[in-house]
XYZ file of C-alpha atoms in Angstrom:
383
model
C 0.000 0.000 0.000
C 1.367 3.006 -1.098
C 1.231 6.045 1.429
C -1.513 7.927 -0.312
C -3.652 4.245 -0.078
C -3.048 4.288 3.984
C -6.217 3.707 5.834
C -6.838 7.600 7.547
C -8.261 5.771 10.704
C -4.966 3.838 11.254
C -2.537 6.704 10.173
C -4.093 9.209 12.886
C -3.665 6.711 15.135
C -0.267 6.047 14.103
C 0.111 10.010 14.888
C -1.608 10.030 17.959
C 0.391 6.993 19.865
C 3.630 8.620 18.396
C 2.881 11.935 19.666
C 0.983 11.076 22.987
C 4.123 8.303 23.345
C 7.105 11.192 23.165
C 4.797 13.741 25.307
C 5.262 11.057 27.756
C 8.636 10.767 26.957
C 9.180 14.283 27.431
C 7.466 14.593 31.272
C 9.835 11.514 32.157
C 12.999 13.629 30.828
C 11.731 16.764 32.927
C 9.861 14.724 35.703
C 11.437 11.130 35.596
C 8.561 8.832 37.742
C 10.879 8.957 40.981
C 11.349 12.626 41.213
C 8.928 14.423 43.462
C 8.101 18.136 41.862
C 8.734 21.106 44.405
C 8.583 24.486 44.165
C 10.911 26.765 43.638
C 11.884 29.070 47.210
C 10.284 32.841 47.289
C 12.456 35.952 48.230
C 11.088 37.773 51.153
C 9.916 40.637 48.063
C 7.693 37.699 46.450
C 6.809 36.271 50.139
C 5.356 39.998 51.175
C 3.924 40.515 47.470
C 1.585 37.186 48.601
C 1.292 37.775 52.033
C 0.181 41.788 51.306
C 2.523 43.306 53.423
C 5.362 45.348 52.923
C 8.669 44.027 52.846
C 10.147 45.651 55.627
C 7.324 44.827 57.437
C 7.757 41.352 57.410
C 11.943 42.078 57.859
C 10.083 43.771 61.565
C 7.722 40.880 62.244
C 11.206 38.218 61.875
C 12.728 40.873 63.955
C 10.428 40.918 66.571
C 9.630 37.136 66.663
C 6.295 37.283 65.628
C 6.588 34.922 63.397
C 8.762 32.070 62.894
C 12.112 32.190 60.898
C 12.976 30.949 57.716
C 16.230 29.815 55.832
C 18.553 32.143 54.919
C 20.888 32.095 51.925
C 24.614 32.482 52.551
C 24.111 36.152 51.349
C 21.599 36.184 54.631
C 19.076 36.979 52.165
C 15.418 34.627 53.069
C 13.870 32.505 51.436
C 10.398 31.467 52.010
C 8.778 28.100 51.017
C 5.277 27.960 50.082
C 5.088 26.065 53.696
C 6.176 28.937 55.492
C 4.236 31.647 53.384
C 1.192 28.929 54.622
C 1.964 29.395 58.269
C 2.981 33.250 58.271
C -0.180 33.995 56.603
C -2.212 31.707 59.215
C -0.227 33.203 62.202
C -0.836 36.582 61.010
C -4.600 36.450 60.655
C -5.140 35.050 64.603
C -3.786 38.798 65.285
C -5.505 41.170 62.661
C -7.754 43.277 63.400
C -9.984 42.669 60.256
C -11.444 38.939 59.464
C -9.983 37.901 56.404
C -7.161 40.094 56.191
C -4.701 37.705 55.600
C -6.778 34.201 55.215
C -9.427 35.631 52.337
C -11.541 32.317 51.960
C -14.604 31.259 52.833
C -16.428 32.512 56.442
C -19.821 31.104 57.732
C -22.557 32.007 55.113
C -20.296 31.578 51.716
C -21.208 29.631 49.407
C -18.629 27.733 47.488
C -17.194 29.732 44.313
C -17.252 27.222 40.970
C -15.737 29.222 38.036
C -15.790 27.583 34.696
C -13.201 28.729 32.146
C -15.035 28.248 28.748
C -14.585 29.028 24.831
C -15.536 26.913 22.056
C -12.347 27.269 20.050
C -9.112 26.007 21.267
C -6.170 28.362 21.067
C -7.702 30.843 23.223
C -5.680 30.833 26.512
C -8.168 28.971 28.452
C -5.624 26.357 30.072
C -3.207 28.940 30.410
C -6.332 30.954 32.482
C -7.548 28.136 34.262
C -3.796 27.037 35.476
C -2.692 30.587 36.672
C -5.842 31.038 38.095
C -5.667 28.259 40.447
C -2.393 28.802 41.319
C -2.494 32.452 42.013
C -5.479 32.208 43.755
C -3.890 29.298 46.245
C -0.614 31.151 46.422
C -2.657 34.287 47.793
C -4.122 31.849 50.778
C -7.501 30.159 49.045
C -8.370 26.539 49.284
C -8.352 25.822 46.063
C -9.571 22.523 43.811
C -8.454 22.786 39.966
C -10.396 20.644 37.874
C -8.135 19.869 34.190
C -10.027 17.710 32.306
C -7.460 18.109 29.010
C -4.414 16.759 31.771
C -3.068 13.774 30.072
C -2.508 10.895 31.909
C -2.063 6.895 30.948
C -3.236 5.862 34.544
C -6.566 6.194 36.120
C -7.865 7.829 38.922
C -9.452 10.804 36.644
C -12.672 13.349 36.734
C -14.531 10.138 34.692
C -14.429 7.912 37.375
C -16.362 10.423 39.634
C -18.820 11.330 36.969
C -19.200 8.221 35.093
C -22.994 6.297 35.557
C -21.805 2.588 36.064
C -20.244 2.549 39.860
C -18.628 6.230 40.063
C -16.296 6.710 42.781
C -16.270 9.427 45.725
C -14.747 12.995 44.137
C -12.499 12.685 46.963
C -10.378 9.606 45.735
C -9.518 11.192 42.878
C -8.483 14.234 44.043
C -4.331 14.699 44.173
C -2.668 16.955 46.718
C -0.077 19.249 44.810
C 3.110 20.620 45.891
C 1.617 24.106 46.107
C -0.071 24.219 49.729
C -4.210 25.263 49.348
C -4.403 23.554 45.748
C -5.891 20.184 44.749
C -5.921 18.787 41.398
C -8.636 16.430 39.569
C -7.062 15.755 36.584
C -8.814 14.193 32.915
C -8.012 12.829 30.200
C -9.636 11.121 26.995
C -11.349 8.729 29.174
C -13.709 11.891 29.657
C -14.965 10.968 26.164
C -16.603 8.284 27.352
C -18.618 10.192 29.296
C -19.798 12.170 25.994
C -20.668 9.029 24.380
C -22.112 7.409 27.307
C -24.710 10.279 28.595
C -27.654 9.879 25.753
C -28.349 6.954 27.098
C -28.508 8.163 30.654
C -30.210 10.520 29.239
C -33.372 8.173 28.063
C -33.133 6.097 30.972
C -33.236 9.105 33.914
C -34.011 12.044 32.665
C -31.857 15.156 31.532
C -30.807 15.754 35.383
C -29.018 12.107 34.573
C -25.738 14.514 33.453
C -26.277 18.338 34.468
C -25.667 17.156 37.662
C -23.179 15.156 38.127
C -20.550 17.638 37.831
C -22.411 19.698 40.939
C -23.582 16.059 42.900
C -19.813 15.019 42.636
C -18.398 18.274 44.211
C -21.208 18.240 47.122
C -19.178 15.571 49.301
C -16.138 17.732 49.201
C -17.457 21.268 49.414
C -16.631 21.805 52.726
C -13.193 21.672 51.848
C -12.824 24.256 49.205
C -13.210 27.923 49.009
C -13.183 27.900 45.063
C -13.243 25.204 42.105
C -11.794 26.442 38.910
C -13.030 24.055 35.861
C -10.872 24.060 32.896
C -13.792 22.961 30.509
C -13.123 21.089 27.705
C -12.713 23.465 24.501
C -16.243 21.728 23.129
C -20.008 22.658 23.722
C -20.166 18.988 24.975
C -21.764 17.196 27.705
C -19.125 17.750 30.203
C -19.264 21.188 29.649
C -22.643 21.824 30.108
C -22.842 20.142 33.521
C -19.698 22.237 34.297
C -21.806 25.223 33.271
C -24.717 23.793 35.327
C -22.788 23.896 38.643
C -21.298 27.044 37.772
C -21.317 30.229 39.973
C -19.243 32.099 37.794
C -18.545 31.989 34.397
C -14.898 33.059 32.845
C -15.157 33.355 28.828
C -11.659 33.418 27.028
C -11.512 35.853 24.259
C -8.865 36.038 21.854
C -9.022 39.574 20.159
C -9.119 38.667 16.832
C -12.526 39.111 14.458
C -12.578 35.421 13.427
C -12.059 34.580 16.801
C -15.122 36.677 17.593
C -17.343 35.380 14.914
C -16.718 31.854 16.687
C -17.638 33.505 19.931
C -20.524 34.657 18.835
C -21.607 31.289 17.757
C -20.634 29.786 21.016
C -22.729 32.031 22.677
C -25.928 31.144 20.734
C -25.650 27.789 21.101
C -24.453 27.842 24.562
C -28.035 30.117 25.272
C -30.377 27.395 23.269
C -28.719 24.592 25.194
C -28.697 25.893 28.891
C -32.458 26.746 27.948
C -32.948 23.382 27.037
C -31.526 22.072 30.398
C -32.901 25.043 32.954
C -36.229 23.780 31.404
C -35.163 20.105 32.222
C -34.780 21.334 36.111
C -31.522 22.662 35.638
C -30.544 25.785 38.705
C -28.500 28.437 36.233
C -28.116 30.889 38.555
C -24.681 32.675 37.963
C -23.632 35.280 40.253
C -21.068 36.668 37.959
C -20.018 36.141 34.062
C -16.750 38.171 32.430
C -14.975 37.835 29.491
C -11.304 37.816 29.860
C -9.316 38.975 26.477
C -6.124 37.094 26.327
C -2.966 36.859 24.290
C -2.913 40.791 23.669
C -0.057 41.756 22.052
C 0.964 45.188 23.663
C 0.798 48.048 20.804
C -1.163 45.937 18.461
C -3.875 48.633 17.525
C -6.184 45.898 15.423
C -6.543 43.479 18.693
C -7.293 47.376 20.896
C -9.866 48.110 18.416
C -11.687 44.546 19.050
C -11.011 44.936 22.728
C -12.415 48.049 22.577
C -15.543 47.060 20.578
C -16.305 44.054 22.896
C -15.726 46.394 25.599
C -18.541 48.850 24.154
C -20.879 46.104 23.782
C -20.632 44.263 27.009
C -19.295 47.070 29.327
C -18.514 46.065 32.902
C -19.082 42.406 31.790
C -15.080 42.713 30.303
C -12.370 42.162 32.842
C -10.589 46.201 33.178
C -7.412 43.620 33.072
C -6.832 41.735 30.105
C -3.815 38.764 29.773
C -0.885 40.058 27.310
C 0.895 37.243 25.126
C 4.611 36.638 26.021
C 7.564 34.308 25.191
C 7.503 34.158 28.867
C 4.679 32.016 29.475
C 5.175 30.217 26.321
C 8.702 29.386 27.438
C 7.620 28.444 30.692
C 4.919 25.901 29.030
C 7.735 24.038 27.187
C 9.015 22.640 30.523
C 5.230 22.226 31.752
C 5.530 25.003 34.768
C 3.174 28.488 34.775
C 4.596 31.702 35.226
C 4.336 31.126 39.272
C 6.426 27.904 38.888
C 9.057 29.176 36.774
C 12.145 31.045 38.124
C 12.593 34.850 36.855
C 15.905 34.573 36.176
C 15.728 31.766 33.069
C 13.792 34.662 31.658
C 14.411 38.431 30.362
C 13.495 40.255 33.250
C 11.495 42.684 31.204
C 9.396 40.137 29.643
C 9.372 38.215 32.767
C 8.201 40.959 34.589
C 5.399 42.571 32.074
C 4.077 38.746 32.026
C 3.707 38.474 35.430
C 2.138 41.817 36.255
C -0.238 41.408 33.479
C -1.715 37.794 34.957
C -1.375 38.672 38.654
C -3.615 42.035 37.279
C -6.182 39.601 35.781
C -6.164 36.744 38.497
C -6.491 39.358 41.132
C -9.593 41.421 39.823
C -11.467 37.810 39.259
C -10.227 37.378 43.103
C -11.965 40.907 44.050
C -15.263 39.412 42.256
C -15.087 36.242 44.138
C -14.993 39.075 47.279
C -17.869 41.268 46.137
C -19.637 38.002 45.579
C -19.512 37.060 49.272
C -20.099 40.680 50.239
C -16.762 41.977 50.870
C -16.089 45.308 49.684
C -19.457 46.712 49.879
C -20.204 45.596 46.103
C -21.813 43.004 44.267
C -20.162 40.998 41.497
């Protein structure tokens, strides 16, 4: 058979186990199976940036003893692990003034935050959201469950097996501790397909409820444990994504600023509308307390993407985040070795570019953090 005459079915698939086998390959090289993954030490500037205190401040508070040392380089210059920045913050909050000041999560009366990172179209930034997200947000003292259903894994042990219909398993044995103190993972991969495939038939046999709510059912047993879920949803107006949607209280909608990207939007939108109006009739609860569109991978000074940010910005007003995510080699590079921008150390980078990266996504990951505030009536204002 010649190579034009090779059966498509069998050549993808020659593709796929050739690519997923030297992705595989390529974690092993970075993250070999007997390595455990830690996190990079803080400098007491990065420590006080989480903690939000000055740094001489916390220089006083070592000074003084009121709070426990940490190791020193042989410069005498701290460094803080993600431990430590865990107990300052913890030992700091027993003596403010202010509930909250240093520990912002949940207090009596909140209701759990579930933000779902959509967008039809792949290529949008929404991994790249959902990941800094979670990780700024955990780093800045919330409890914090990440939900990645596009993680790629050959084991089990994934979001399917708590939302499949035959025998699911407690949420709570699938979740994985990571090495960033305050954030969980569930992690996915195409095993999730199954539940696509498998869900009509639920469907005809229970009702509609039979998937809208097994996202929300599976995260019940656990909710006690979490001040906010971030859902990376899948980049498909599938089933998954709809019961994501369903057990949603807030709603994060990547938007590259491009027209054609728009014109998919828009699509995505529509059919998004007729769906959830299929399911609210079903039974389904869609009430949102917030929805934003984020615009990401802004390239600084390009006047075509400030024109569509502006024109989105015009037609959905506060509904557009005031902070929007800029595109940079820096979180690209970062990617390559499968670490965010909070993982990766400033000085593989140009600090320019390192530093416009990071100030653009702390900007963003902190005004969604302010919503999640407003939303439990901090503030003074409502999301």
């Amino acid at each position: 058979m010649s190579e034009a005459e090779q059966d498509l079915d069998i050549a993808i698939g020659q593709y796929a186990e050739l690519l997923a086998s030297n992705l595989h390959a390529q974690r092993a090289a970075h993250f070999p199976p007997d390595a455990k993954k830690v996190m990079r030490t803080l400098t007491s500037g990065e420590a006080a940036e989480l903690l939000g205190v000055d740094h001489t401040y916390l220089r006083k508070l070592h000074r003084e003893g009121k709070i426990a040392d940490v190791e020193t380089t042989a410069g005498s210059h701290r460094r803080y692990t993600l431990d430590d920045i865990w107990e300052i913050r913890h030992a700091l909050e027993k003596n403010a003034k202010k509930p909250g000041t240093y520990v912002p999560g949940r207090r009596a009366g909140d209701e759990l935050q579930i933000v779902s990172v959509v967008n039809f179209k792949g290529g949008s930034g929404k991994t790249t959201t959902s990941a800094h997200l979670a990780q700024r947000l955990a780093l800045k003292g919330y409890r914090v469950l990440a939900i990645q259903p596009e993680l790629d894994l050959m084991e089990g042990g994934t979001l399917y097996d708590a939302v499949r219909y035959d025998e699911p398993v407690p949420i709570s044995d699938v979740i994985r501790k990571t090495y960033i103190r305050g954030l969980d993972l569930i992690p996915g991969n195409l095993e999730l397909m199954e539940f696509e495939h498998e869900t009509p038939a639920a469907i005809q046999r229970g009702g509609a409820r039979a998937f809208f709510a097994r996202v929300r059912d599976a995260l019940d047993s656990v909710e006690a444990d979490y001040d906010v879920v971030v859902i990376d949803c899948p980049p498909q107006l599938g089933f998954l994504t709809m019961s994501a949607l369903s057990a949603s209280s807030g709603v994060l909608v990547t938007v590259h600023p491009q027209m054609l990207d728009l014109m998919s939007m828009s699509q995505f939108l529509r059919m998004t509308a007729d769906l959830l109006c299929v399911i609210r009739d079903a039974g389904a609860n869609l009430r949102f307390d917030w929805l934003r569109f984020l615009p990401t991978r802004y390239k600084v000074g390009d006047a075509p993407q400030t024109e569509v940010i502006a024109f989105i910005r015009g037609l959905f007003g506060r509904s557009v985040l005031t902070n929007h995510m800029v595109e940079s080699t820096a979180i690209s590079d970062a990617g390559l070795t499968k670490q965010t921008l909070y993982e990766a150390d400033k000085k593989d980078f140009t600090r320019q570019t390192f530093d416009r990266a990071i100030e653009s996504m702390n900007a963003v990951n902190d005004e969604i953090a302010a919503i999640i505030q407003n939303t439990w009536g901090r503030n003074g204002k409502k999301a």
